[in-house]
PDB file of C-alpha atoms (C1' of nucleotides) in Angstrom:
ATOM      1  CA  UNK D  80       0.000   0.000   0.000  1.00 37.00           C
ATOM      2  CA  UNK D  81       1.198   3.397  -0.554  1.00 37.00           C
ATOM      3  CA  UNK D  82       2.317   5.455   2.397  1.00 41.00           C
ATOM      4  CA  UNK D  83      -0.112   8.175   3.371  1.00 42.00           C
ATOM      5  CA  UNK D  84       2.375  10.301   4.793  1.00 42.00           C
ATOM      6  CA  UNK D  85       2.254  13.603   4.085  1.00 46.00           C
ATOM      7  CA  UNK D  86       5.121  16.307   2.659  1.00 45.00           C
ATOM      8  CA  UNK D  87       6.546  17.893   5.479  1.00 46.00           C
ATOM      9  CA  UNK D  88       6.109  20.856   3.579  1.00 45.00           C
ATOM     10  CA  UNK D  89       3.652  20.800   1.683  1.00 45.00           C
ATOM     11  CA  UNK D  90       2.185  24.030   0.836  1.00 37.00           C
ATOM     12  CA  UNK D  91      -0.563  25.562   3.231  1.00 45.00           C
ATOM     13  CA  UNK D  92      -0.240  22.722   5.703  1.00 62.00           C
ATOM     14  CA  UNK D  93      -0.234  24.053   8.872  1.00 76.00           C
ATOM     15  CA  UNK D  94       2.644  23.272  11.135  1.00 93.00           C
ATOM     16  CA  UNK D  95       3.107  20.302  13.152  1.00 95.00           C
ATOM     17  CA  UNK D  96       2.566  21.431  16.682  1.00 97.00           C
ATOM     18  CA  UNK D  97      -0.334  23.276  15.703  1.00 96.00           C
ATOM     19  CA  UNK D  98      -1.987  19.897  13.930  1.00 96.00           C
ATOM     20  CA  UNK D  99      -0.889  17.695  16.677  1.00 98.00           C
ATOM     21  CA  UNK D 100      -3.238  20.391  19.320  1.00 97.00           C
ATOM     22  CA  UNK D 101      -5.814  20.736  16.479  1.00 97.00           C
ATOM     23  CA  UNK D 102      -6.192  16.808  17.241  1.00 97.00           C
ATOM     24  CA  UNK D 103      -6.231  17.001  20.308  1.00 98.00           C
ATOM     25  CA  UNK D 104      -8.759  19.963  20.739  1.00 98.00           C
ATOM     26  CA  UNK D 105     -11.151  17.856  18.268  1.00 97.00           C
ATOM     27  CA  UNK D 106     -10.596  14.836  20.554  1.00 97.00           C
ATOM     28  CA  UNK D 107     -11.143  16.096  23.683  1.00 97.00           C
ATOM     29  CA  UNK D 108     -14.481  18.160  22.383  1.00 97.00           C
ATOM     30  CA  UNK D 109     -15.945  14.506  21.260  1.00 96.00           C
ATOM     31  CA  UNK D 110     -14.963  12.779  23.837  1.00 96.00           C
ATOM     32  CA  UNK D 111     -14.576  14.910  27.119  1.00 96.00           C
ATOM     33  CA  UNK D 112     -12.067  14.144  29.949  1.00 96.00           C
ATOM     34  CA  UNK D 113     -11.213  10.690  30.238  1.00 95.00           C
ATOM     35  CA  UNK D 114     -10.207  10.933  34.029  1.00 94.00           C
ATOM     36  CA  UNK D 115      -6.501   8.216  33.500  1.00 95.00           C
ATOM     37  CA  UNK D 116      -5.074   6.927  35.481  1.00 93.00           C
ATOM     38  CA  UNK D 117      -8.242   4.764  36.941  1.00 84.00           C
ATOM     39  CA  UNK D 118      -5.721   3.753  40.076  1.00 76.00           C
ATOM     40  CA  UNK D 119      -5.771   5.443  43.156  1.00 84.00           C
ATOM     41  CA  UNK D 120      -1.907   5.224  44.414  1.00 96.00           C
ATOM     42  CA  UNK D 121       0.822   5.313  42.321  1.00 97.00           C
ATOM     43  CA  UNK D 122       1.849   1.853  43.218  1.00 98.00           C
ATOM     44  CA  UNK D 123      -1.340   0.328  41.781  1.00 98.00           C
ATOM     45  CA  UNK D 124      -0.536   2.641  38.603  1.00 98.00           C
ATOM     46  CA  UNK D 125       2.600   0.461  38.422  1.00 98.00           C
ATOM     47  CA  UNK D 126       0.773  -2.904  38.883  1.00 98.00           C
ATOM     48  CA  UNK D 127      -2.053  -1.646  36.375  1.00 98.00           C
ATOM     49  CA  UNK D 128       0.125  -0.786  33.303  1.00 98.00           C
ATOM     50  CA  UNK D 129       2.505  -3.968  33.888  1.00 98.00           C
ATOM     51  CA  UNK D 130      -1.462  -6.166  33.712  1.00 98.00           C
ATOM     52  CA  UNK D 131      -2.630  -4.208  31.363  1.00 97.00           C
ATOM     53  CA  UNK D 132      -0.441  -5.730  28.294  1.00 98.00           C
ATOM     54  CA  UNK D 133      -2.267  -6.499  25.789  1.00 97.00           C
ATOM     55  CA  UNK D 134      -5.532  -7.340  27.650  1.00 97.00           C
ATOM     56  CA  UNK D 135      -8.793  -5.261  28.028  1.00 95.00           C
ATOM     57  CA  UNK D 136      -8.818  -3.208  30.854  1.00 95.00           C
ATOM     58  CA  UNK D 137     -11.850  -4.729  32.420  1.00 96.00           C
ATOM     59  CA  UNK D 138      -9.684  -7.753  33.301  1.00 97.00           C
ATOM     60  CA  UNK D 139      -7.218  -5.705  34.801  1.00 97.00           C
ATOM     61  CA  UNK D 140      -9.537  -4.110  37.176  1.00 97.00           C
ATOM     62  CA  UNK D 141     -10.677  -7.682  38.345  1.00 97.00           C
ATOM     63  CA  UNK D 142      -7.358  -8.562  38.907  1.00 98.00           C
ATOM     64  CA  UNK D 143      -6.386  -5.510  40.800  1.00 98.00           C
ATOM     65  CA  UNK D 144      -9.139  -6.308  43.281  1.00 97.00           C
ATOM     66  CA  UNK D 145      -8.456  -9.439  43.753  1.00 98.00           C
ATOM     67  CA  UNK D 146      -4.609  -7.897  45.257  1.00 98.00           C
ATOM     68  CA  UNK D 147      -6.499  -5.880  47.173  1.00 98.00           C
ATOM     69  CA  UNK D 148      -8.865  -8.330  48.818  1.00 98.00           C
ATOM     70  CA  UNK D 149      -5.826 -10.429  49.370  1.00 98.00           C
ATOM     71  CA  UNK D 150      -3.981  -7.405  50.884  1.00 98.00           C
ATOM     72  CA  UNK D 151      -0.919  -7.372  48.923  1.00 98.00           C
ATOM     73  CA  UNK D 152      -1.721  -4.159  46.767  1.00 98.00           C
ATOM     74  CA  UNK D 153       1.822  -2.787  47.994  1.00 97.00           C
ATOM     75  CA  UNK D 154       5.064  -3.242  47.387  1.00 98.00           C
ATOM     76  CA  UNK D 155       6.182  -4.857  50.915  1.00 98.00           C
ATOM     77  CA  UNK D 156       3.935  -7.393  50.886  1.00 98.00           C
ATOM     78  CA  UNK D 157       3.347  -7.841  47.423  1.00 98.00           C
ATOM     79  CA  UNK D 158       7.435  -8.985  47.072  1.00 98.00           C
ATOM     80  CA  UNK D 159       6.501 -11.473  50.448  1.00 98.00           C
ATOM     81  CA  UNK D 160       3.515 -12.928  48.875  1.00 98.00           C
ATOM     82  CA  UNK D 161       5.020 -16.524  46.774  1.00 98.00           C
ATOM     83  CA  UNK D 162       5.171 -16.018  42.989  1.00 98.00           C
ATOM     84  CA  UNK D 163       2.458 -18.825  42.445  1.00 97.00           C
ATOM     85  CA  UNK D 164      -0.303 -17.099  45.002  1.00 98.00           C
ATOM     86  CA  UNK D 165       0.533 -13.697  42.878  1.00 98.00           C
ATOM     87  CA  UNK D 166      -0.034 -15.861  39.704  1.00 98.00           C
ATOM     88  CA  UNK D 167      -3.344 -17.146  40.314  1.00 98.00           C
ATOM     89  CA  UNK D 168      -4.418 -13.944  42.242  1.00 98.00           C
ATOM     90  CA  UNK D 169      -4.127 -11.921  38.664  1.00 98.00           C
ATOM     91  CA  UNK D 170      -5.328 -15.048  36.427  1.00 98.00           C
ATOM     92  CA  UNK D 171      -8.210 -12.293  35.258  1.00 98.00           C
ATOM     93  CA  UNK D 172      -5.387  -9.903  33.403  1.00 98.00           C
ATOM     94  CA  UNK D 173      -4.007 -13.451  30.935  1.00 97.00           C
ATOM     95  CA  UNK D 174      -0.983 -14.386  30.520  1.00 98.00           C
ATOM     96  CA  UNK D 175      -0.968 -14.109  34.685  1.00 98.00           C
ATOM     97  CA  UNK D 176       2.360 -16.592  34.829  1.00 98.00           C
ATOM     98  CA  UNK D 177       4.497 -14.447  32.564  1.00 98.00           C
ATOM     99  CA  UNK D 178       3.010 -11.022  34.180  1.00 98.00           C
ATOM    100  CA  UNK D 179       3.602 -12.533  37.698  1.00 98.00           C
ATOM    101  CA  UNK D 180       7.074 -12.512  37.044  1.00 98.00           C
ATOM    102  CA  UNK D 181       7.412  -9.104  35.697  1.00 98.00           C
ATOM    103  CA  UNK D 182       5.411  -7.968  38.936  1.00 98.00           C
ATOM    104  CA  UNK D 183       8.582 -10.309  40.893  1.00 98.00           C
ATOM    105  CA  UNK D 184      11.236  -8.321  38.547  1.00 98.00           C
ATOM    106  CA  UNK D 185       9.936  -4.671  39.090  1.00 98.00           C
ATOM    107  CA  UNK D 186       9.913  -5.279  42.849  1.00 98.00           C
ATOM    108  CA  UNK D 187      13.374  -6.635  42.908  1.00 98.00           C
ATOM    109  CA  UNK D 188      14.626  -4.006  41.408  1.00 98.00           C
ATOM    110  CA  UNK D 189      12.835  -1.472  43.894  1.00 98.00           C
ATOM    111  CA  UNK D 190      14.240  -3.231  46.482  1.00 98.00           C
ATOM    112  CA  UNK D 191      17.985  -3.799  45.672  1.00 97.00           C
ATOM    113  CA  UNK D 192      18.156  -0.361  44.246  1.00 98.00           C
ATOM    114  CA  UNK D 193      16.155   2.077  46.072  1.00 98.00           C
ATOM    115  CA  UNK D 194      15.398   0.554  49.495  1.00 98.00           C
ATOM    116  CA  UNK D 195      11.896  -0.735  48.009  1.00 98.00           C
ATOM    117  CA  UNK D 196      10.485   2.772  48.302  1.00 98.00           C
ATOM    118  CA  UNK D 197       8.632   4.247  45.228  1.00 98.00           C
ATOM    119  CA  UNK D 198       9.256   7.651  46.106  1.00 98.00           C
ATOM    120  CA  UNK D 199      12.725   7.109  46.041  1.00 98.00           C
ATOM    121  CA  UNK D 200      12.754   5.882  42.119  1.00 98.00           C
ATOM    122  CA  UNK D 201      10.551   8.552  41.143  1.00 98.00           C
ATOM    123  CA  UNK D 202      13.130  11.015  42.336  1.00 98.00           C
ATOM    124  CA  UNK D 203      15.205   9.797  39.549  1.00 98.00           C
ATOM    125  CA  UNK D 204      15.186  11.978  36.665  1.00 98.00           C
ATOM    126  CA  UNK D 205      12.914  11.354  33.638  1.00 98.00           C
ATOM    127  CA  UNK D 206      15.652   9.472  31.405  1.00 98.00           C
ATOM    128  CA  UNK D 207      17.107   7.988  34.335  1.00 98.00           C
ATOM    129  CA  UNK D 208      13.976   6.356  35.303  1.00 98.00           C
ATOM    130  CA  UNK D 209      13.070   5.748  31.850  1.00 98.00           C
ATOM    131  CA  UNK D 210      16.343   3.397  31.335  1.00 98.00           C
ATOM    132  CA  UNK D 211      15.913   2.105  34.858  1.00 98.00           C
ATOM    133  CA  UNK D 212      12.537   0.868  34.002  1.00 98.00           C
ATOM    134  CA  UNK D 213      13.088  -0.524  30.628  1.00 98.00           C
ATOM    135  CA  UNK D 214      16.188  -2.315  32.527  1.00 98.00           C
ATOM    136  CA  UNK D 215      13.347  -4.752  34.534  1.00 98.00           C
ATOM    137  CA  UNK D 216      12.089  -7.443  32.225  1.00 98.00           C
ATOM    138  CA  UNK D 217       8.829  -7.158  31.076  1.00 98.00           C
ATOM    139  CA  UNK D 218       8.559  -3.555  31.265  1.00 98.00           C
ATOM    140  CA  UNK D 219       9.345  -2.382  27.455  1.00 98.00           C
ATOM    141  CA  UNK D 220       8.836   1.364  26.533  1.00 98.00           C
ATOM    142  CA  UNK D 221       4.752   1.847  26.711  1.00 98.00           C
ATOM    143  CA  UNK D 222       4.638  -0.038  30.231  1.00 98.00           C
ATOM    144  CA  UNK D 223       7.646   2.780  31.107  1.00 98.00           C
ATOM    145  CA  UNK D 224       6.310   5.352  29.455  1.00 98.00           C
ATOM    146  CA  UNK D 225       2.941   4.786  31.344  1.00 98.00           C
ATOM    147  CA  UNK D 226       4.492   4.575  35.020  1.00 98.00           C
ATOM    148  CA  UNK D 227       6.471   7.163  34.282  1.00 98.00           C
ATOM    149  CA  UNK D 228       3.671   9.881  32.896  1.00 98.00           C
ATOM    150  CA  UNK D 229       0.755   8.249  35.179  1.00 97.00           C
ATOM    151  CA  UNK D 230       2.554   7.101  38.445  1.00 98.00           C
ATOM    152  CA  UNK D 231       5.416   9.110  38.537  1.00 98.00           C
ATOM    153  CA  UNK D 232       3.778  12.475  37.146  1.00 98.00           C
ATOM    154  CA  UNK D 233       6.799  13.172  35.018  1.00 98.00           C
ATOM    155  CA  UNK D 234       5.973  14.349  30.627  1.00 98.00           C
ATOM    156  CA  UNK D 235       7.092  11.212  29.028  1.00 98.00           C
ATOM    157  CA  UNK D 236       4.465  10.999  26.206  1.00 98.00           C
ATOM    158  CA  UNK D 237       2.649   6.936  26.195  1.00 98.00           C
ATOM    159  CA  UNK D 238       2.613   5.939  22.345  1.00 98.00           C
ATOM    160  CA  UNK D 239       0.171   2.485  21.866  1.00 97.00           C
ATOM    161  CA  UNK D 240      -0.870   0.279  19.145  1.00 96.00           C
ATOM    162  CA  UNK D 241      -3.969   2.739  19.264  1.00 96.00           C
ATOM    163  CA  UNK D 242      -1.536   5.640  18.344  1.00 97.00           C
ATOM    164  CA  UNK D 243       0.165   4.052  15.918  1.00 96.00           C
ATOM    165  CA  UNK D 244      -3.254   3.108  13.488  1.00 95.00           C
ATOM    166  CA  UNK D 245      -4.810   7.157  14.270  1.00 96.00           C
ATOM    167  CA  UNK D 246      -1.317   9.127  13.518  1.00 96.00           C
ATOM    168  CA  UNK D 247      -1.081   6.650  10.711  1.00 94.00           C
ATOM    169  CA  UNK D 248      -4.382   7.059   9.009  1.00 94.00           C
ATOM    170  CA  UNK D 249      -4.233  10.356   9.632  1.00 95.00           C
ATOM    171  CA  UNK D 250      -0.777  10.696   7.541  1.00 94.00           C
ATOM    172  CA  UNK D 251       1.439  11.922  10.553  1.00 95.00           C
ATOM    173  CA  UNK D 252       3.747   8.807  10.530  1.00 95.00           C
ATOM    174  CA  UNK D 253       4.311   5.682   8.156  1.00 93.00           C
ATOM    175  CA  UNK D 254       2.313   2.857   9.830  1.00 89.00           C
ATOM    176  CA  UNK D 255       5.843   1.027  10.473  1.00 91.00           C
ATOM    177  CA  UNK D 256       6.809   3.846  12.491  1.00 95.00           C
ATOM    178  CA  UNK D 257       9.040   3.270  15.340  1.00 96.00           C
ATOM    179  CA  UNK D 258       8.078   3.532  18.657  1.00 97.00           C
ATOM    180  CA  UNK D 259      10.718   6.300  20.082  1.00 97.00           C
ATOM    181  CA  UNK D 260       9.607   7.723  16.103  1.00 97.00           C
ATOM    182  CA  UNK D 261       6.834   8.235  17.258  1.00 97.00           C
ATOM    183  CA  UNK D 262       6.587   9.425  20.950  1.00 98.00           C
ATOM    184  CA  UNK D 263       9.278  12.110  19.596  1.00 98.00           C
ATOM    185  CA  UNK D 264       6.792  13.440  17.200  1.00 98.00           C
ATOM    186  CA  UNK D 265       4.812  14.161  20.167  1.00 98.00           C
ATOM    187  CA  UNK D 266       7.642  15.383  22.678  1.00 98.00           C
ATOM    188  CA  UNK D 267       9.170  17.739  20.343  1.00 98.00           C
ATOM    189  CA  UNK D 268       6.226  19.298  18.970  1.00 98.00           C
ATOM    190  CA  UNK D 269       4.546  19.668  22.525  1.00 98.00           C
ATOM    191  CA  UNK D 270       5.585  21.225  25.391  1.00 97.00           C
ATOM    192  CA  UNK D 271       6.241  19.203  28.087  1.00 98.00           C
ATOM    193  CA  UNK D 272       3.025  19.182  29.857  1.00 98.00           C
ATOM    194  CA  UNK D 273       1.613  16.262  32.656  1.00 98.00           C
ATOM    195  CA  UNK D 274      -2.016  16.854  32.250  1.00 98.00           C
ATOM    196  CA  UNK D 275      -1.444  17.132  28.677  1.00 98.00           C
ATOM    197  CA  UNK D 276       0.040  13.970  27.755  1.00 98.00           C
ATOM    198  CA  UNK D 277      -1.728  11.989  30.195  1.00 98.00           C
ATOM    199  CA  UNK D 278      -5.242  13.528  28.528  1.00 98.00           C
ATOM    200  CA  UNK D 279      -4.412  13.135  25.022  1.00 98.00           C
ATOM    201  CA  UNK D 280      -3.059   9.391  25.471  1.00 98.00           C
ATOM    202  CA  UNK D 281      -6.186   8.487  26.867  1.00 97.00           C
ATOM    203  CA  UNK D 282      -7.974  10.245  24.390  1.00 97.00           C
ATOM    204  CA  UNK D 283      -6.269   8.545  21.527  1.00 97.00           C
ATOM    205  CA  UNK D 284      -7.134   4.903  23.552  1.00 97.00           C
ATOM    206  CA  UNK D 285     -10.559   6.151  23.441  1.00 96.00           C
ATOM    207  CA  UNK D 286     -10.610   7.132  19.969  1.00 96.00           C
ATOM    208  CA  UNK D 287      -9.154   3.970  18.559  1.00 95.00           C
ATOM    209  CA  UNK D 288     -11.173   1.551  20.535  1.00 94.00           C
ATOM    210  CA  UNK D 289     -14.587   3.317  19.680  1.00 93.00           C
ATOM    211  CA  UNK D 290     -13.744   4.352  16.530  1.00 93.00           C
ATOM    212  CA  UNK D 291     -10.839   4.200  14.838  1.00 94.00           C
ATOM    213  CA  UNK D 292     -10.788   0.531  14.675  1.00 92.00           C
ATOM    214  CA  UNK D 293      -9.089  -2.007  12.487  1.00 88.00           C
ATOM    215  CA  UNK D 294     -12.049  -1.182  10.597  1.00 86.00           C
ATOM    216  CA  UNK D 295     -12.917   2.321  11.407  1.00 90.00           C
ATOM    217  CA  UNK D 296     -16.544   3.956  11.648  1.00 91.00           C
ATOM    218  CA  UNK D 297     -15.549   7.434   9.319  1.00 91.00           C
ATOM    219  CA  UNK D 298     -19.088   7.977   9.547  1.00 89.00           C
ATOM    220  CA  UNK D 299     -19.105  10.873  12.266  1.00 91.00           C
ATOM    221  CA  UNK D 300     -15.697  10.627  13.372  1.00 94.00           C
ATOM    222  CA  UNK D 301     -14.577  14.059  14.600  1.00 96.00           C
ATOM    223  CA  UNK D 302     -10.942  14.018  12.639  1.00 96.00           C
ATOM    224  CA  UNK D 303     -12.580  12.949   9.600  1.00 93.00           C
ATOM    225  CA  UNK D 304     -11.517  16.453   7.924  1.00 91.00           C
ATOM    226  CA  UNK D 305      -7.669  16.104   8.454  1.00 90.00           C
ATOM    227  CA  UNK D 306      -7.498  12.466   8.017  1.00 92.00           C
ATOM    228  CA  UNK D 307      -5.837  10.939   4.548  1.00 87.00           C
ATOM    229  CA  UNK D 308      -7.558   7.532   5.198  1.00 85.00           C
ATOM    230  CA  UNK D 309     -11.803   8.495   4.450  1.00 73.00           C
ATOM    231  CA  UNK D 310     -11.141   8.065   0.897  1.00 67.00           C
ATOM    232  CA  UNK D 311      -9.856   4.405   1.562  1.00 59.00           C
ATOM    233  CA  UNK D 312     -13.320   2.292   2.128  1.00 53.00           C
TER     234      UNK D 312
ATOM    235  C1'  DG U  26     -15.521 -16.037  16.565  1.00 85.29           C
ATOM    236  C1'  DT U  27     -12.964 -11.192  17.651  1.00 85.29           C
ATOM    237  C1'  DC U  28     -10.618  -7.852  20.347  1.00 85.29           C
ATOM    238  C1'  DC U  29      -8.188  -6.341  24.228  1.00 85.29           C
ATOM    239  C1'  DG U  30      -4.178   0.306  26.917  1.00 85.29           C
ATOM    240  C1'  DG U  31       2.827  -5.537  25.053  1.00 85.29           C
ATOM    241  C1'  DC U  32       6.973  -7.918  25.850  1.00 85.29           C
ATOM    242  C1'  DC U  33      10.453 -11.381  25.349  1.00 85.29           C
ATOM    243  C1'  DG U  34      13.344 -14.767  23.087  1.00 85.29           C
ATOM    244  C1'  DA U  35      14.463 -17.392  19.042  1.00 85.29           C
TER     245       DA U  35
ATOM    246  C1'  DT X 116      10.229 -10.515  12.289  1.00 85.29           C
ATOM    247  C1'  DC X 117       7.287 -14.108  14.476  1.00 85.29           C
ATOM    248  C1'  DG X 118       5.219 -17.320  18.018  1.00 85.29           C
ATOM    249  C1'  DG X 119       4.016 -17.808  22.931  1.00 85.29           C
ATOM    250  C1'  DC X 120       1.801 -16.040  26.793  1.00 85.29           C
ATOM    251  C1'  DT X 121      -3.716 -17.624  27.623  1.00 85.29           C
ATOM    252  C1'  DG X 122      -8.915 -14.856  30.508  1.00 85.29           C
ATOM    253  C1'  DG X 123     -13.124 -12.342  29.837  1.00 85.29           C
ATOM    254  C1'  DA X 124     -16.544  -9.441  27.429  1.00 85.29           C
ATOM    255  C1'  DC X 125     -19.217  -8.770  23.417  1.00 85.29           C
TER     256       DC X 125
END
DNA sequence: GTCCGGCCGA
DNA sequence: TCGGCTGGAC
C-alpha cells in the first residue's frame, strides 16, 4: 500500500505542533475528559500498566481487586507474597504466569536499588527512570512510558498500538513507524506538559477503541476532515 | 468467533 | 520478524 504520509512541507499545511493540538482539541471536544489513570496510588498505577499488556482493561480491574482483597496491593507485601499465590491472584489480566514474574522483577529491582520505596525511584530523573525501568524485564517502553507519565507524574508521552493506526491514518507517521519515532513526534512538537500527555493518550485509547478501529466507523468521526484515510473504504 | 491500553526470546 | 503467553466481554 502506498504510504499516506504527508510532505513535510507541503504548501498551506499548517505546522506540526499546531496539527498535533488541532487533534487534540477535536478529541477532547468529542470525547470529554477521560479521568486516566483509573488507580488510586501510584503503586497500583505500576501494577495496572505492567497487567494491562495487551488485555482489556476490564480484566485488569478484576485482577487488581483481587490484590487488594488479598492485601498485597503494595510493594512490601506484594514482594513477600510466593510467585504462584501472585499468579493465580491476577489469572483475570491473561498471561498471569508471565506477568507474575514481571510484577517479581519490578519489585526486585525497587528493592535492591532504592530501598523498596517508590518515592525514592521517582526522584530519579525522567531518562534515568526511563532506562531504569526498561532495565526490569517485562517492562518495554509503553509499560515505562505509562508509570512514568501516570505514576510518577513526570511528561514522558505513552505511544500504543492505538496511536500508531490514528497518527497513521491520519498521515502523521508511516504505519511502520518506530516507537521512540513516534513518541518524539509528540515530545518535540509539545511542550512538556503532565495533564497534557496523560489527557491526550487516553484520548487517543478512546478514539481507537470506539472508533478508529481495524475497521474504522468514518461515519461521524470528529478528525474525519484532516485524516488521509476516508477516501480508503 | 474477535478484540483487548505488550513484551520477550528465538 | 514471528510465536508464545492464555482470561473475559461482546
Amino acid at each position: 500500500m502506498a504510504s499516506r504520509k504527508r510532505s513535510p512541507d507541503s504548501c498551506g499545511e499548517s505546522s506540526l505542533p499546531a496539527e498535533l493540538r488541532s487533534i487534540y482539541r477535536l478529541l477532547l471536544q468529542a470525547y470529554g475528559r477521560q479521568h486516566w489513570w483509573p488507580g488510586t496510588s501510584p503503586f497500583e498505577v505500576v501494577v495496572g500498566a505492567i497487567l494491562t499488556q495487551r488485555v482489556a482493561w476490564s480484566n485488569v480491574e478484576r485482577a487488581i481487586a483481587r490484590l487488594k482483597d488479598a492485601q498485597l496491593m503494595d510493594p512490601a507485601s506484594l514482594a513477600k507474597a510466593p510467585l504462584d499465590q501472585v499468579a493465580s491472584l491476577i489469572r483475570p489480566a491473561v498471561y498471569y504466569n508471565a506477568k507474575a514474574e514481571k510484577l517479581k522483577a519490578f519489585l526486585n529491582v525497587l528493592s535492591e536499588r532504592h530501598g523498596g520505596d517508590l518515592a525514592h525511584l521517582f526522584r530519579l530523573s525522567l531518562p534515568s527512570l526511563r532506562s531504569e525501568l526498561l532495565s526490569v524485564r517485562g517492562i518495554g517502553e509503553e509499560t515505562a512510558d505509562a508509570i512514568i507519565l501516570y505514576a510518577a507524574g513526570k511528561p514522558s508521552f505513552v505511544v500504543d498500538a492505538y496511536t500508531r493506526r490514528i497518527l497513521s491514518r491520519l498521515g502523521l507517521i508511516d504505519e511502520k513507524a518506530r516507537y521512540e519515532e513516534i513518541r518524539a513526534l509528540f515530545m518535540e512538537n509539545l511542550r512538556p506538559d503532565v495533564p497534557l500527555y496523560n489527557e491526550y493518550h487516553a484520548l487517543l485509547v478512546r478514539h481507537g477503541k470506539e472508533r478508529c478501529r481495524p475497521r474504522p466507523a468514518c461515519e461521524g468521526c470528529p478528525l474525519r476532515a484532516r485524516c488521509a484515510f476516508p477516501d480508503a473504504p
